[in-house]
Amino acid sequence: MCGIVGYSGTSDAVNPVVEGLARLEYRGYDSAGISYRHDGELHIIKKEGKLENLKKVLAQLKPVSSTAIGHTRWATHGVVNDTNAHPHGNDRVSIVHNGIIENANLLREELKASGLEFRSQTDSEVFLNLLTFNLDKTETLKDAIVTTFNRLEGNSAFVIMSKDSHVLYSIKRSAPLVCGLNSKSEEVFVSSDPYALVGFTNKIYFPEDEVLCESDYRNVDAPVQFYELDGSISKRFKIQQKEVKLDVVSKGKYEHFMLKEIHEQPELIKKLVSVYFSDHGLEQLKRIEGKKFQYIHIAACGTALHAGLVIKNYIEAYTKTRVHSDFASEFRYKKPVLNSDELGLFISQSGETADTLACQELCTGAGLKSYSIVNTEGSTLYRNCEENMLIHAGIEIGVASTKAFTQQVLVGNILAKTFAGIINKEEITKEYYLLSEKVSKILDREEEIKQIASEIYQRNGFIFTGRGAQFPIALEGALKLKEIAYVHAEGYAAGELKHGPISLIDENMVNIAIVTPDLYDKTLSNAEEVKARRGIMVILGDEGNKELSAMSDHYFGIDMDGLTDTTPILTNIVLQLLSYHIAKLKGTDIDKPRNLAKSVTVE
Ligand code: AGP
């Protein structure tokens, strides 16, 4: 979704801002812009489409500035065009905005009645105009920002720059925003995503909601200062001093980030053992060992929800506690029955997904404990939960989530066993190392998967089926395929086929059936029903299974020997590669599929 980057310092501001915006491209956007300050005047350049369009204009203009803010916009209010792109500004201030101002229409009418004019269709311009209006009524820009912000409803993050100074102001409510400092070179940064600041800063600040941040590199004692809305100094922020290397954010030898991230999985799986059985990890496991809850509510979105469905099975199997796993967007509005002796468990790669965060707030409000399974340390979800099980997947750039799913499921497995009081280092090490080996073996067979992809990619539709532990994988397989290959794909519980979807089966429909030893006979007969209707059968089953191989058009046998809980990871990785190769044959934008955003920070 929208991305924000701001810079102020002793060097050139335009390049780091554009570089930061380039790093945020993976999040999805449809226009980009920058505002910079030069000789006490504000300039704005913004272009519809890819960042390249903006870069071309900048290359000609060669702006000189040491204070700038930039933005990549993912349209919510108003069509995609240059005017609606950010920053928005006038001769006094420029602003960038992420999120949604829910009372924008009301405020717009009020401002129009006071004679202010609007050029764009955006809710963001409402903030700009209200701020400009308030500038005449308050003493300082800081006061005007607070007065304006107090009138807004909804979740938003803003960065504000004035023609009069090099100071950047930022403020947010339930939307991501971080401030950065490079103390060695006297530079301050602001961004909606710490990833944009990797390599630029040696300190990142995570302010809480409704804290005004003042970034002033010339203020030697406090270059990044935080204020409460009443003007007093605020301590409501966290600092992270961890250095992230730039090479972790490059594609390396791979054509796409998605492929690179798929190939990282064998190492990441093993990493979980060293992390969770280190002194620090064991301390956390001890803290939650044997914890009992009357009921567990899992809420998440997309791939994270599919991981939640696998985790639900683990928790129920090991702890005999009832668990419900739901779409966060449904959970938050269905008036769930919540009791204080229950647990809210939230799963998210980014830790910034608006619906998931809303569920967490809802649960906290009802007195439940909140735990997360999350990738991004310091994210809003991370900060809001009592206990965070980090998945240690590293930065995931591909919009299609791959390695995060694997890590979420495996961390969920550790959590389930810890709740049940049966966590055992030797057993987990054996399972995860064996899994890692078997994942590597699958990755070595990528050519076979590519071959299957080449034979099915032009078909009309794809139905993914599975039962039990593999049902969430059928859902995830279909989600991955549709999001990156833009083809119609559905995930179904195999036993449900004959209650409707079987009518879709003909010689142009592909059934990707996951038929593992668990519930083998039942799943096999579902596959036979499809075969009888001339559907194209791609079957994923256990290695050397002649029966499955004979009945399928394409068979992919998987070595699952010795694994107990983790076979869904193996079948899922085959499907990740299958989707990847189908998408590649179709020529889609694999890392940044159309219309999608990496982290969905609005409802
Ligand atoms: C997965 O490939 C998706 N791009 C999407 O479904 C994603 O998993 C979902 O938006 C949740 O994101 P989160 O894990 O960052 O909360």
CSV table of C-alpha atoms and ligand atoms in Angstrom, one decimal, residues 300-305 347-353 356 398-402 408 476 479-480 483 596-600, ligand 1:
chain,number,residue,atom,x,y,z
A,300,ALA,CA,-5.5,-13.2,10.3
A,301,CYS,CA,-5.8,-12.5,6.6
A,302,GLY,CA,-4.9,-14.3,3.4
A,303,THR,CA,-1.8,-16.5,3.7
A,304,ALA,CA,-1.5,-15.8,7.4
A,305,LEU,CA,-5.0,-17.1,7.9
A,347,ILE,CA,-0.8,-14.1,12.8
A,348,SER,CA,0.8,-11.6,10.4
A,349,GLN,CA,4.0,-11.2,8.3
A,350,SER,CA,3.9,-7.4,8.4
A,351,GLY,CA,2.3,-6.9,11.7
A,352,GLU,CA,0.6,-3.9,10.1
A,353,THR,CA,-2.5,-5.5,8.5
A,356,THR,CA,-5.7,-8.0,12.1
A,398,GLY,CA,7.6,-10.7,-2.8
A,399,VAL,CA,4.0,-9.7,-2.4
A,400,ALA,CA,3.1,-13.4,-2.6
A,401,SER,CA,3.9,-14.6,0.9
A,402,THR,CA,6.0,-17.9,0.8
A,408,GLN,CA,4.3,-19.1,10.8
A,476,GLU,CA,-3.1,-21.5,0.1
A,479,LEU,CA,-4.5,-18.1,-3.3
A,480,LYS,CA,-0.9,-18.1,-4.5
A,483,GLU,CA,-2.6,-13.7,-7.0
A,596,LEU,CA,-2.1,-6.0,-4.7
A,597,ALA,CA,-0.1,-4.5,-1.8
A,598,LYS,CA,2.3,-6.3,0.4
A,599,SER,CA,0.9,-5.0,3.6
A,600,VAL,CA,-2.8,-4.0,3.7
B,1,AGP,C1,-0.3,-13.6,0.5
B,1,AGP,O1,0.4,-14.1,-0.6
B,1,AGP,C2,-0.8,-12.3,0.4
B,1,AGP,N1,-0.2,-11.3,-0.4
B,1,AGP,C3,-1.8,-11.8,1.5
B,1,AGP,O2,-2.8,-12.7,1.5
B,1,AGP,C4,-1.2,-11.6,2.9
B,1,AGP,O3,-0.8,-12.9,3.5
B,1,AGP,C5,-2.2,-10.9,3.8
B,1,AGP,O4,-2.5,-9.7,3.3
B,1,AGP,C6,-1.8,-10.8,5.3
B,1,AGP,O5,-0.7,-10.0,5.4
B,1,AGP,P1,0.1,-10.0,6.8
B,1,AGP,O6,0.7,-11.4,7.0
B,1,AGP,O7,1.2,-9.0,6.6
B,1,AGP,O8,-0.8,-9.7,7.8
